[in-house]
mmCIF file with all atom_site columns, C-alpha atoms in Angstrom:
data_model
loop_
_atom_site.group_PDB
_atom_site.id
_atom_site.type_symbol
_atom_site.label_atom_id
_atom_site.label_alt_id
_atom_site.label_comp_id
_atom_site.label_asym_id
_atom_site.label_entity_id
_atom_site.label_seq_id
_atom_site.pdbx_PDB_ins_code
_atom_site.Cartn_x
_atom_site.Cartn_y
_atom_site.Cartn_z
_atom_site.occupancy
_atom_site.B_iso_or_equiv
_atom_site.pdbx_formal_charge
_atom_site.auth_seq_id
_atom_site.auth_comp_id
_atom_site.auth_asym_id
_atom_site.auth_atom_id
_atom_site.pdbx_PDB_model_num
ATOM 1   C CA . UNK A 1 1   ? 0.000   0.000  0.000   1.00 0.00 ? 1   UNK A CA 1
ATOM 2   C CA . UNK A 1 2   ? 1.996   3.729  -0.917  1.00 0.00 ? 2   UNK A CA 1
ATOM 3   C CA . UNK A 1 3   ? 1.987   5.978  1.547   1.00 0.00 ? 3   UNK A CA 1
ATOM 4   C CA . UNK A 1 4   ? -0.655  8.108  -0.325  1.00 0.00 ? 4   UNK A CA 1
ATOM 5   C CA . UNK A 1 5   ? -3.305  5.196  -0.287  1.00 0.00 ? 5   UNK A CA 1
ATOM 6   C CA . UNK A 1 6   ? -2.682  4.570  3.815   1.00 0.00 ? 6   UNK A CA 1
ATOM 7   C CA . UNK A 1 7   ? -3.317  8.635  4.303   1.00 0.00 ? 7   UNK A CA 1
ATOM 8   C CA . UNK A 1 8   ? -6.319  8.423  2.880   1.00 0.00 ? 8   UNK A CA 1
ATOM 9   C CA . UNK A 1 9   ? -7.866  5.695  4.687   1.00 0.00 ? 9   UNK A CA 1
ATOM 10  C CA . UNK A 1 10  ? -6.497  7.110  7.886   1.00 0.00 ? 10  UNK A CA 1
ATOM 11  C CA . UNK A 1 11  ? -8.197  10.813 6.588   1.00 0.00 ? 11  UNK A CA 1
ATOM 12  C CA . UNK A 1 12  ? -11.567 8.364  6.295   1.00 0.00 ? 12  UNK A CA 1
ATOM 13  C CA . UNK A 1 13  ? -11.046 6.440  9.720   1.00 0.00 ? 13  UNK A CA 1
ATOM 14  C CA . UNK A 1 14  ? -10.743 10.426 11.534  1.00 0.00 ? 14  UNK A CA 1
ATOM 15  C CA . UNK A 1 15  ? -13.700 11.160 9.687   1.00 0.00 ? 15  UNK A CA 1
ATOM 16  C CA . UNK A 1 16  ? -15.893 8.618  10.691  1.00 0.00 ? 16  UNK A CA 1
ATOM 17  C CA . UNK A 1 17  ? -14.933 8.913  14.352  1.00 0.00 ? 17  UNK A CA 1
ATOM 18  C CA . UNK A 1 18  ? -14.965 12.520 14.019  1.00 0.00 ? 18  UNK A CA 1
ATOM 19  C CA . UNK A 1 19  ? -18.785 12.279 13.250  1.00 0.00 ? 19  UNK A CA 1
ATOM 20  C CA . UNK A 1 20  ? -19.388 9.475  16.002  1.00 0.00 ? 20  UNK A CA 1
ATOM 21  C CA . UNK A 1 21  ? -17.969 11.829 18.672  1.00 0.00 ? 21  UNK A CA 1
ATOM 22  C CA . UNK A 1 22  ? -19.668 14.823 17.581  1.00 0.00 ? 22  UNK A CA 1
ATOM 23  C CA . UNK A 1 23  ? -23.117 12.881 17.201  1.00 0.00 ? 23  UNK A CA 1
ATOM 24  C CA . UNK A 1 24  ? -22.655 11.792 20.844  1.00 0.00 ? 24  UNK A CA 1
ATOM 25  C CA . UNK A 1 25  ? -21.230 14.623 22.216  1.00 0.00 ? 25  UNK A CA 1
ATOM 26  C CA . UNK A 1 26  ? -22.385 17.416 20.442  1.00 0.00 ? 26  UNK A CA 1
ATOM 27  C CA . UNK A 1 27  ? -19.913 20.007 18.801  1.00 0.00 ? 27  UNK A CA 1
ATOM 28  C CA . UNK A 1 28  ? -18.640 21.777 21.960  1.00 0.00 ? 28  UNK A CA 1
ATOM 29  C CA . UNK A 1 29  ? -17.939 18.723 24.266  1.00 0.00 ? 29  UNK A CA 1
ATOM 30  C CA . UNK A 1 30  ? -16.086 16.707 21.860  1.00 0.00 ? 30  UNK A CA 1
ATOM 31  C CA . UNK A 1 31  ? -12.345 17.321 21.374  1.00 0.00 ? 31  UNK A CA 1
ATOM 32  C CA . UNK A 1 32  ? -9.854  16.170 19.118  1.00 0.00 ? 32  UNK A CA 1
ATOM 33  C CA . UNK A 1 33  ? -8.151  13.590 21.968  1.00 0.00 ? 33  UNK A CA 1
ATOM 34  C CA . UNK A 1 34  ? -11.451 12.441 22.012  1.00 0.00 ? 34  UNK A CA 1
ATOM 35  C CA . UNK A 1 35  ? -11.017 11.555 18.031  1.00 0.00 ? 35  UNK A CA 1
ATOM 36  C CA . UNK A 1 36  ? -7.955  10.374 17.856  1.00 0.00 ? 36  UNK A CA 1
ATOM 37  C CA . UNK A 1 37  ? -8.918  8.127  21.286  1.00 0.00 ? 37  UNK A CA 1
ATOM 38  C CA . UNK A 1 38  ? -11.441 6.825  19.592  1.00 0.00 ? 38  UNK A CA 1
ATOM 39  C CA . UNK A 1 39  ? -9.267  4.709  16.235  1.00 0.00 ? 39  UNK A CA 1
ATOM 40  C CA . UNK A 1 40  ? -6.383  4.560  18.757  1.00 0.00 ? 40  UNK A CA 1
ATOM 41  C CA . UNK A 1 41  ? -3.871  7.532  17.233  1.00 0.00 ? 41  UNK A CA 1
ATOM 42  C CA . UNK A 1 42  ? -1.719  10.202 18.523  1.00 0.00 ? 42  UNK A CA 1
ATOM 43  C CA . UNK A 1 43  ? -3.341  13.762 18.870  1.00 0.00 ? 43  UNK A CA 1
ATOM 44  C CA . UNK A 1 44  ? -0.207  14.823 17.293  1.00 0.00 ? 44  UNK A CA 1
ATOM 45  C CA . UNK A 1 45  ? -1.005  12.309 14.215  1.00 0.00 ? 45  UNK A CA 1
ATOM 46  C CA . UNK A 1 46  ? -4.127  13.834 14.124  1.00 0.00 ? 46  UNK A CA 1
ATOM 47  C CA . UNK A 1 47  ? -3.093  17.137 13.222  1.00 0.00 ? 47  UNK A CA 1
ATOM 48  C CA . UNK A 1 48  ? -1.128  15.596 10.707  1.00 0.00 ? 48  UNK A CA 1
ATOM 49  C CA . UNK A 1 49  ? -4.572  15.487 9.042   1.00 0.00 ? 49  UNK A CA 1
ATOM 50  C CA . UNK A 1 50  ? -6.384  18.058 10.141  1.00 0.00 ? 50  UNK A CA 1
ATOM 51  C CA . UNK A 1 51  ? -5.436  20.841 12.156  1.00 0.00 ? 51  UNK A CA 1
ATOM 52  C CA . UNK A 1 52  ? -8.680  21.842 14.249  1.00 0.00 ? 52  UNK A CA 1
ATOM 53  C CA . UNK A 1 53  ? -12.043 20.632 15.417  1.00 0.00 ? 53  UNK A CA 1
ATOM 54  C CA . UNK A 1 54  ? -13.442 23.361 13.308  1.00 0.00 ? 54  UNK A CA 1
ATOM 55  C CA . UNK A 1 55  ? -12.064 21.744 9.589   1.00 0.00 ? 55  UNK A CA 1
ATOM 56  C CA . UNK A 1 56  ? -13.015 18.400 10.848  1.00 0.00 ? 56  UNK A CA 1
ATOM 57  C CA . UNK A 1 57  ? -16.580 19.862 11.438  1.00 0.00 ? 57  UNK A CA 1
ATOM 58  C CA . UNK A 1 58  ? -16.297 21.346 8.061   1.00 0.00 ? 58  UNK A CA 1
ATOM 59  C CA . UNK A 1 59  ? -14.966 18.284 6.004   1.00 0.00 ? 59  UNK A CA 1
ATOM 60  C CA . UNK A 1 60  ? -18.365 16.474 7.365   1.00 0.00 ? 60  UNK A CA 1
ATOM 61  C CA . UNK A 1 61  ? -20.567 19.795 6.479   1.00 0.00 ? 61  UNK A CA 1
ATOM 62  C CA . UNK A 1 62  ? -18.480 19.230 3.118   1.00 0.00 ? 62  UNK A CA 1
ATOM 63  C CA . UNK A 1 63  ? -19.426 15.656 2.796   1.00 0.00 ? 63  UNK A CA 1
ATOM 64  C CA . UNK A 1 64  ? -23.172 16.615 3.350   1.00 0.00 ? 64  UNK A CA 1
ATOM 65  C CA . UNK A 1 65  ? -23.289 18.559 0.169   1.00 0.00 ? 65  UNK A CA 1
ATOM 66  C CA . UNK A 1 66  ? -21.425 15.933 -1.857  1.00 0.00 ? 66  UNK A CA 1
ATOM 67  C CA . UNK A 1 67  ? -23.618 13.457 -0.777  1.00 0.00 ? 67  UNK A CA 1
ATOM 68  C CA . UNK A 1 68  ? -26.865 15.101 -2.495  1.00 0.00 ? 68  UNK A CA 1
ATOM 69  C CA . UNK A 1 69  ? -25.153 15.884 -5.244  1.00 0.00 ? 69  UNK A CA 1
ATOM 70  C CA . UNK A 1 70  ? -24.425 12.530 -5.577  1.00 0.00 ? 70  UNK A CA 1
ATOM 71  C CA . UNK A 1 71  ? -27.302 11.409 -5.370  1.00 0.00 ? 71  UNK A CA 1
ATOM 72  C CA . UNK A 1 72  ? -29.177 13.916 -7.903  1.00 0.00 ? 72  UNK A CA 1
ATOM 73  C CA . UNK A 1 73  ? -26.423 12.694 -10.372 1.00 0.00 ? 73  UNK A CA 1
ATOM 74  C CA . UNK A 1 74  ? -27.221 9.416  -10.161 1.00 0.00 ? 74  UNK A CA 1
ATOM 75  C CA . UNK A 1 75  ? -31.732 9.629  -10.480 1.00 0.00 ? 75  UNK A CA 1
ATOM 76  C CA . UNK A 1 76  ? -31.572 12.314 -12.288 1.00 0.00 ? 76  UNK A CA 1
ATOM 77  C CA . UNK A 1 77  ? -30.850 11.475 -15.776 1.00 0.00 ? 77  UNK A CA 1
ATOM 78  C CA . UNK A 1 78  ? -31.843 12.737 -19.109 1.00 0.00 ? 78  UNK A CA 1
ATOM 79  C CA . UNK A 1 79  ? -35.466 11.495 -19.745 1.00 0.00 ? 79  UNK A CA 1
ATOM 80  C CA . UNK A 1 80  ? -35.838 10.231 -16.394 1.00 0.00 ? 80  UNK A CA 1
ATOM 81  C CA . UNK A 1 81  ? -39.575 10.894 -15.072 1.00 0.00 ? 81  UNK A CA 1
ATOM 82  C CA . UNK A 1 82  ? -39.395 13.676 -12.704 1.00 0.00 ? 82  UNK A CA 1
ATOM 83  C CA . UNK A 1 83  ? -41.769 12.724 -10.193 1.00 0.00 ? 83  UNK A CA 1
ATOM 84  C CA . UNK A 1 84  ? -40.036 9.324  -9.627  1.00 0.00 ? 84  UNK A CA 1
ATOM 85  C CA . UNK A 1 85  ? -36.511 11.229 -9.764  1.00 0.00 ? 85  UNK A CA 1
ATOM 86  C CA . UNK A 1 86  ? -38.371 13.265 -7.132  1.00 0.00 ? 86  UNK A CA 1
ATOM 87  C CA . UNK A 1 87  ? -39.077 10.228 -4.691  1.00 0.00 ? 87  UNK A CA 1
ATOM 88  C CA . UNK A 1 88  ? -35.743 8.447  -5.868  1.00 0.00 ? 88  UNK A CA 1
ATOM 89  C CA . UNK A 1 89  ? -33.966 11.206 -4.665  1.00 0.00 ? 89  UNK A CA 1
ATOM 90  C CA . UNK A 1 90  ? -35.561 11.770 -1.299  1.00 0.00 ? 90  UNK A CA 1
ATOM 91  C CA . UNK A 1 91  ? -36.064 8.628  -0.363  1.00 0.00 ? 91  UNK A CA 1
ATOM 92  C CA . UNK A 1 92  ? -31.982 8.167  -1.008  1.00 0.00 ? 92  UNK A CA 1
ATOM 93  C CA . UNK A 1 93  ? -31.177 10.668 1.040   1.00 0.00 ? 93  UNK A CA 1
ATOM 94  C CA . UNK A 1 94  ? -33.622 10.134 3.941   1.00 0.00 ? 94  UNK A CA 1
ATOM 95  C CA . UNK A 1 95  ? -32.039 6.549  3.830   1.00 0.00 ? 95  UNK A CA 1
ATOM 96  C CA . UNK A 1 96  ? -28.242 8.068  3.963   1.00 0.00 ? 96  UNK A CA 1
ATOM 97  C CA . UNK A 1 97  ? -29.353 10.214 6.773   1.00 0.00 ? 97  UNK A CA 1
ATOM 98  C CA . UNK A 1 98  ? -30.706 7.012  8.813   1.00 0.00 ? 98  UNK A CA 1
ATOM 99  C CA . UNK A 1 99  ? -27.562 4.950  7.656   1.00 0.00 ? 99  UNK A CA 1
ATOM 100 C CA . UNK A 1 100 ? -24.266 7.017  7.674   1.00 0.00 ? 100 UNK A CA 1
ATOM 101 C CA . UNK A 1 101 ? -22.996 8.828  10.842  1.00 0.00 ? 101 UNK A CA 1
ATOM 102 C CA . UNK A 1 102 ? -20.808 10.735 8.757   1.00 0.00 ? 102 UNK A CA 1
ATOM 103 C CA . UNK A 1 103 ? -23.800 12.601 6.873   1.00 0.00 ? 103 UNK A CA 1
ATOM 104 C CA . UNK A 1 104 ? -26.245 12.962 10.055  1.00 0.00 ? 104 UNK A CA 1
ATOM 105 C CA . UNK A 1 105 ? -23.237 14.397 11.997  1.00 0.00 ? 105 UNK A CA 1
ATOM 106 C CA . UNK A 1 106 ? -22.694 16.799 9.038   1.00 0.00 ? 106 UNK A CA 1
ATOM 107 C CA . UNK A 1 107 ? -26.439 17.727 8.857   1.00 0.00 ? 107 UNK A CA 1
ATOM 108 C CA . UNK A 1 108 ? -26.539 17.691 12.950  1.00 0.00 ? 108 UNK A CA 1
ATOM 109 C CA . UNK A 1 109 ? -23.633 20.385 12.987  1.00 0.00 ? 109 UNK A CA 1
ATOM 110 C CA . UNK A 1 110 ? -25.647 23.343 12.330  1.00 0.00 ? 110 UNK A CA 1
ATOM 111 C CA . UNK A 1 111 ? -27.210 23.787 15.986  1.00 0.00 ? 111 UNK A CA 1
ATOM 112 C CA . UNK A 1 112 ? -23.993 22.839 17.677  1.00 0.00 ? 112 UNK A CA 1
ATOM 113 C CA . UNK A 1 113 ? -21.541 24.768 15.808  1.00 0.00 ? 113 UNK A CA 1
ATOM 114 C CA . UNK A 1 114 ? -22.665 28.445 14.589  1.00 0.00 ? 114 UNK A CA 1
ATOM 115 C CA . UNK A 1 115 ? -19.313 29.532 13.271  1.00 0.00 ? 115 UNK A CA 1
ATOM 116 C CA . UNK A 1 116 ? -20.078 27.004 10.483  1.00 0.00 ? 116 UNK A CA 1
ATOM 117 C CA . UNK A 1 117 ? -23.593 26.828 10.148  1.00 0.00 ? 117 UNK A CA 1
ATOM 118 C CA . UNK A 1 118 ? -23.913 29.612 7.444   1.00 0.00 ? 118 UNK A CA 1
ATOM 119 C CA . UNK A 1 119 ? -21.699 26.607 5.643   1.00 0.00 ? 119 UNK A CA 1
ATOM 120 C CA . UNK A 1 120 ? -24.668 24.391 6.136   1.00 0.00 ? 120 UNK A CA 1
ATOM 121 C CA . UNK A 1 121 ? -27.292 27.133 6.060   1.00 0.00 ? 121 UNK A CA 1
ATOM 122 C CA . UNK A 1 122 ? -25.945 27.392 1.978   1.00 0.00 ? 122 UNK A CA 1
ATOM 123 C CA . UNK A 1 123 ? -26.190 23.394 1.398   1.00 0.00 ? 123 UNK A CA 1
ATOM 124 C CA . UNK A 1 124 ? -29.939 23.704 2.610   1.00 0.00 ? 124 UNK A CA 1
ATOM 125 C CA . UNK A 1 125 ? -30.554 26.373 0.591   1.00 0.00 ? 125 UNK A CA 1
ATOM 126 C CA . UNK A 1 126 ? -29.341 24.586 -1.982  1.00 0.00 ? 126 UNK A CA 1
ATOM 127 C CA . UNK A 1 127 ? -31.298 21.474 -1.629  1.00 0.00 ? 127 UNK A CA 1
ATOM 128 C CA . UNK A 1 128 ? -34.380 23.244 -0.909  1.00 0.00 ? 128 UNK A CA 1
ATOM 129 C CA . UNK A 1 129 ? -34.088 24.948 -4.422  1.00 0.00 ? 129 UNK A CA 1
ATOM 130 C CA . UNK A 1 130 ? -33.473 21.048 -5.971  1.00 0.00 ? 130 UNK A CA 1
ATOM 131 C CA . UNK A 1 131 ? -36.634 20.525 -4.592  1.00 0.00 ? 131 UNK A CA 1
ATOM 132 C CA . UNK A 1 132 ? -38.968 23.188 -5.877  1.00 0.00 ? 132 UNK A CA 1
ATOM 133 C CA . UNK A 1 133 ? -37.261 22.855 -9.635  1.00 0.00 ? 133 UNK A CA 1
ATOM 134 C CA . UNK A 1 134 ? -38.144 18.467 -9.439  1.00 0.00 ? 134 UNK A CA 1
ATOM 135 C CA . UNK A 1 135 ? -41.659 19.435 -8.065  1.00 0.00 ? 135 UNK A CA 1
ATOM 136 C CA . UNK A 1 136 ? -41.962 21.879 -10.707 1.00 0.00 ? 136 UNK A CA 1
ATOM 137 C CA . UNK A 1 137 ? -41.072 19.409 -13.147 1.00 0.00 ? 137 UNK A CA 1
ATOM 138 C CA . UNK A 1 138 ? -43.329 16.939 -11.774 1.00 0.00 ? 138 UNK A CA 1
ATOM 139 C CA . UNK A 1 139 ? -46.458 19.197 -12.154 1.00 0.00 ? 139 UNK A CA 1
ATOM 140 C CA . UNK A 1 140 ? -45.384 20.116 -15.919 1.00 0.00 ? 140 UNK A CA 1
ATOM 141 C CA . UNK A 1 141 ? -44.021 16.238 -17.063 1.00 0.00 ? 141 UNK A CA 1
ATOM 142 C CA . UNK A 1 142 ? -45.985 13.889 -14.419 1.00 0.00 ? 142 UNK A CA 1
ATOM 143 C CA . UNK A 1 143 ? -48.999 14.624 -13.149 1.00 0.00 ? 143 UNK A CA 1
ATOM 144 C CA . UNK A 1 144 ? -47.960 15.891 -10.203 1.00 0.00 ? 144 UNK A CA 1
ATOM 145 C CA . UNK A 1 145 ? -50.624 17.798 -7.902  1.00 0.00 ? 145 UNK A CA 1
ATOM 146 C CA . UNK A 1 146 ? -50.371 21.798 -7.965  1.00 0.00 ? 146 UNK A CA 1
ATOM 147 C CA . UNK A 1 147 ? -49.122 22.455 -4.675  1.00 0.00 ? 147 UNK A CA 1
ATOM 148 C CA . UNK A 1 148 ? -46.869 25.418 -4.029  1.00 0.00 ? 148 UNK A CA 1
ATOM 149 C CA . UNK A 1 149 ? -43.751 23.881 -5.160  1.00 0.00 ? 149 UNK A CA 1
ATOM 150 C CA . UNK A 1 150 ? -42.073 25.998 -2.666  1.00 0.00 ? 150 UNK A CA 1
ATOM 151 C CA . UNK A 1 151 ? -44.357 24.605 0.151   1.00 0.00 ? 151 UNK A CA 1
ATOM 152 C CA . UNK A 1 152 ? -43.689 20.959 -1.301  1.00 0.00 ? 152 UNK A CA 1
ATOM 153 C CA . UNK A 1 153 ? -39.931 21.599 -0.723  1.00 0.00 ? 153 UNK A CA 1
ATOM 154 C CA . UNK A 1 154 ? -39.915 22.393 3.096   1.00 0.00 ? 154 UNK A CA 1
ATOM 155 C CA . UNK A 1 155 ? -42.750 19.519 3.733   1.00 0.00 ? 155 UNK A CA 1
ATOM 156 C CA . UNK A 1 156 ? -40.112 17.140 1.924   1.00 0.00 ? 156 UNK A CA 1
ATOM 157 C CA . UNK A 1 157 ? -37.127 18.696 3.829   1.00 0.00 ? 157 UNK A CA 1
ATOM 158 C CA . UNK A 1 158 ? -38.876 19.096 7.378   1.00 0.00 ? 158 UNK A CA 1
ATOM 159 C CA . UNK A 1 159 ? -39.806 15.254 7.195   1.00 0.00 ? 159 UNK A CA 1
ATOM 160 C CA . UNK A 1 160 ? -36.662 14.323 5.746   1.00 0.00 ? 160 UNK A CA 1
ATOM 161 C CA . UNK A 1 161 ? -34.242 15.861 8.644   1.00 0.00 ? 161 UNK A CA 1
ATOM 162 C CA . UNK A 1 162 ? -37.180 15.081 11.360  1.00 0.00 ? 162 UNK A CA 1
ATOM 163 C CA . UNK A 1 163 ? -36.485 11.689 10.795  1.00 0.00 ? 163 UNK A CA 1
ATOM 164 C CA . UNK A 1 164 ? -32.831 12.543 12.464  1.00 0.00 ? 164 UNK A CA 1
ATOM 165 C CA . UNK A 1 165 ? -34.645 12.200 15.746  1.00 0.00 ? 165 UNK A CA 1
ATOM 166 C CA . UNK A 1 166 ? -36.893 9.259  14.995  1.00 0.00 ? 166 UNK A CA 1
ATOM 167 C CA . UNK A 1 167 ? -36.553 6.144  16.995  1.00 0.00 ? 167 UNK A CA 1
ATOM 168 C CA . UNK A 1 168 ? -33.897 3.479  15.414  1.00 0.00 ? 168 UNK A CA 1
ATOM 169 C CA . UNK A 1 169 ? -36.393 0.920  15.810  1.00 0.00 ? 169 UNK A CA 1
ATOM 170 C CA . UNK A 1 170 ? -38.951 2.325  14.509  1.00 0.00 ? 170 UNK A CA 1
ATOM 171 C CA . UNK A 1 171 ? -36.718 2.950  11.158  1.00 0.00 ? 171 UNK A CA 1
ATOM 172 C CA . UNK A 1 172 ? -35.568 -0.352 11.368  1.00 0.00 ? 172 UNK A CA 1
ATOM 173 C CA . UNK A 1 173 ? -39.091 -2.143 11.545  1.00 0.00 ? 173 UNK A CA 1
ATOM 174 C CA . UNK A 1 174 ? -39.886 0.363  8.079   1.00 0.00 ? 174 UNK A CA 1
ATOM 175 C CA . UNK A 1 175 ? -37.398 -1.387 6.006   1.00 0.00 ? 175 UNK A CA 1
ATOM 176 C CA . UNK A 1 176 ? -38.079 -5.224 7.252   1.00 0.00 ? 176 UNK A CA 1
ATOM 177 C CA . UNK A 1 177 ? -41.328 -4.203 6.363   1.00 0.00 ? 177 UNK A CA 1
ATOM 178 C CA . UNK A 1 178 ? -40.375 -3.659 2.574   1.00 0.00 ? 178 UNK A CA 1
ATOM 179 C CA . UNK A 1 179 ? -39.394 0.141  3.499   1.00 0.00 ? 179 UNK A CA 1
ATOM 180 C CA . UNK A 1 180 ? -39.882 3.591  2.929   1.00 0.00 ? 180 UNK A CA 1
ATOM 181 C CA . UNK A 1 181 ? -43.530 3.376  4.125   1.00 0.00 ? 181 UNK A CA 1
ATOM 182 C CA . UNK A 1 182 ? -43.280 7.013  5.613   1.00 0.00 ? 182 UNK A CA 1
ATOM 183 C CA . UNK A 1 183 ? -42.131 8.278  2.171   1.00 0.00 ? 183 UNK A CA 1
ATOM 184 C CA . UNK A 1 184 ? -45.021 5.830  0.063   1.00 0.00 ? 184 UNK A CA 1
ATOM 185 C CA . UNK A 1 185 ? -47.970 7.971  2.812   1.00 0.00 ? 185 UNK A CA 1
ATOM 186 C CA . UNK A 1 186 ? -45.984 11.350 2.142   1.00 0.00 ? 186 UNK A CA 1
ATOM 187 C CA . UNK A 1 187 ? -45.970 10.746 -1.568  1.00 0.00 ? 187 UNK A CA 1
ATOM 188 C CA . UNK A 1 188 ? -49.208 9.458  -1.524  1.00 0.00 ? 188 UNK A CA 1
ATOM 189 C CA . UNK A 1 189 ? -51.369 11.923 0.459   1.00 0.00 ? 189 UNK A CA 1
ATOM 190 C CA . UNK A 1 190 ? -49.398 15.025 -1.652  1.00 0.00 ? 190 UNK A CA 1
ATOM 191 C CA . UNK A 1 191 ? -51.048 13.080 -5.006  1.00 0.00 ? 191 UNK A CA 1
ATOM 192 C CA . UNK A 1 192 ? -54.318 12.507 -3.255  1.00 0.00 ? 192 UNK A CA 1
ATOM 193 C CA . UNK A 1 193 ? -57.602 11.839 -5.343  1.00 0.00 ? 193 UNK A CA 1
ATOM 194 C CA . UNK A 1 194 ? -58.872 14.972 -3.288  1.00 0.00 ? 194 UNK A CA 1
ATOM 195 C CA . UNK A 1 195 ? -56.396 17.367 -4.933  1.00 0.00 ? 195 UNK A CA 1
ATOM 196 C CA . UNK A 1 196 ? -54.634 20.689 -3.891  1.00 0.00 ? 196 UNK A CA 1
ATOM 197 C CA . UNK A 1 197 ? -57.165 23.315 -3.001  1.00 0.00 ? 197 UNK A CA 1
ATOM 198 C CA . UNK A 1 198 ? -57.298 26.630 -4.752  1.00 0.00 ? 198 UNK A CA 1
ATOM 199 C CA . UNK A 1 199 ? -53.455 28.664 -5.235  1.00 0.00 ? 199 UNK A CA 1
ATOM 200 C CA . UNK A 1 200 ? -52.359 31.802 -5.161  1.00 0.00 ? 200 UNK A CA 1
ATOM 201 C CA . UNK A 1 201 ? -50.219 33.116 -7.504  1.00 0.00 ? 201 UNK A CA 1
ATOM 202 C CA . UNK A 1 202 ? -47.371 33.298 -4.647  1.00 0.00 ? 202 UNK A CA 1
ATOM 203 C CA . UNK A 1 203 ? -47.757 30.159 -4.429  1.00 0.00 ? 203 UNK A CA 1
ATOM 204 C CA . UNK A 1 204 ? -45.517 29.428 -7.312  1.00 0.00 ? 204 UNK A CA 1
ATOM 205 C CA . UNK A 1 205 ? -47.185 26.599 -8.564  1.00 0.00 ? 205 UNK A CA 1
ATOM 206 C CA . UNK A 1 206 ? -47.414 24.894 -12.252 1.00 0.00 ? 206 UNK A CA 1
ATOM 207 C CA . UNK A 1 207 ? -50.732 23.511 -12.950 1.00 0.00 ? 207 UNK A CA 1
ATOM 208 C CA . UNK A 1 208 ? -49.506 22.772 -16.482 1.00 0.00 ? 208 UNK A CA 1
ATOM 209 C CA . UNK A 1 209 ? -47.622 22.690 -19.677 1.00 0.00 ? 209 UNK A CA 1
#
C-alpha cells in the first residue's frame, strides 16, 4: 500500500470517528483527543490530518453537500420521469441520513456549531431549491398535484431531517417491512384523489404545460 493510499484511509477512519464523537457529544464537548482516542492515534497524528475541530466539522458539512449531489447525479438522468426522480432522490437521502454517521453528523452540525452553520445554512438552501425545480417538473411532465412547489420543498425537507430524531427501531421495523412506508404515505397523500385546493399566484405553482 503507498503511503498516499494509507493517508487516505487514515483521513476516512478520523472522519468517521470525528462524526461518532460529535453525534454523541455534540460540537462543543467533543475534542480532538477524544477523536484520535477513539481509532487509537496520537493527537499529534491527528493534526497531521487536520489541524482543528473546526475543519473536521467542516470536512463532514463538506461531505453533506457531496452526498446530495451525488445522489441527484445518479436519479436524475436525461429522460428520467421527474416525479419518480423526485421520490428516488428523497427517499436516497432520507435513507443516507438514517444509515451514515458521517452525513447525520454533518447535517446535525448546524445547531452545535454556529461559526459554520452559514456553511450548512448554503447546502440547505441549496437542496431546498433542488426541490422546488423536481416538483416543478413533476407538475409540468408527471402529473404531479399543484401544490406550491415551494411549500412541497420544506414539507419534503422538514420530514426528511425530522427523521434525524426518529426512533432506530422504529426505522428499522420500516425497512423489514419492505421500506420507505413514511415516504409511500408522504408521496401518496401530496397526489391525493382529493387534490390541492385553490393557489395563489405566490404560491408558485405549475398547474400545467
Amino acid at each position: 500500500m503507498t503511503q498516499q493510499e494509507r493517508a487516505r484511509r487514515t483521513r476516512e477512519r478520523v472522519l468517521t470517528a470525528a462524526a461518532e464523537v460529535f453525534a454523541s457529544q455534540g460540537y462543543s464537548r467533543a475534542t480532538l483527543s477524544s477523536v484520535a482516542d477513539r481509532i487509537g492515534m496520537t493527537k499529534g497524528a491527528l493534526y497531521g490530518h487536520f489541524s482543528s475541530k473546526r475543519s473536521l466539522a467542516g470536512a463532514l458539512i463538506d461531505e453533506s453537500r457531496q452526498a446530495w449531489t451525488s445522489l441527484r447525479t445518479e436519479y436524475d438522468t436525461p429522460g428520467a420521469d421527474a416525479g419518480g426522480v423526485l421520490e428516488e432522490v428523497v427517499v436516497g437521502f432520507a435513507g443516507r441520513l438514517q444509515s451514515d454517521v458521517r452525513l447525520r453528523a454533518g447535517v446535525r452540525l448546524a445547531a452545535d456549531c454556529p461559526i459554520l452553520a452559514r456553511a450548512l445554512s448554503d447546502i440547505l438552501v441549496e437542496v431546498h431549491g433542488a426541490l422546488m425545480e423536481l416538483v416543478r417538473r413533476a407538475q409540468r411532465d408527471s402529473g404531479f398535484p399543484a401544490y406550491s412547489p415551494r411549500l412541497v420543498a420544506h414539507l419534503v425537507m422538514i420530514v426528511m431531517y425530522g427523521l434525524l430524531h426518529a426512533p432506530p427501531g422504529r426505522v428499522e421495523e420500516d425497512r423489514a417491512a419492505g421500506g420507505e412506508s413514511l415516504w409511500r404515505l408522504l408521496f401518496n397523500a401530496l397526489s391525493g384523489a382529493g387534490g390541492p385546493g385553490p393557489l395563489r399566484a405566490e404560491d408558485d405553482a405549475v398547474s400545467g404545460p
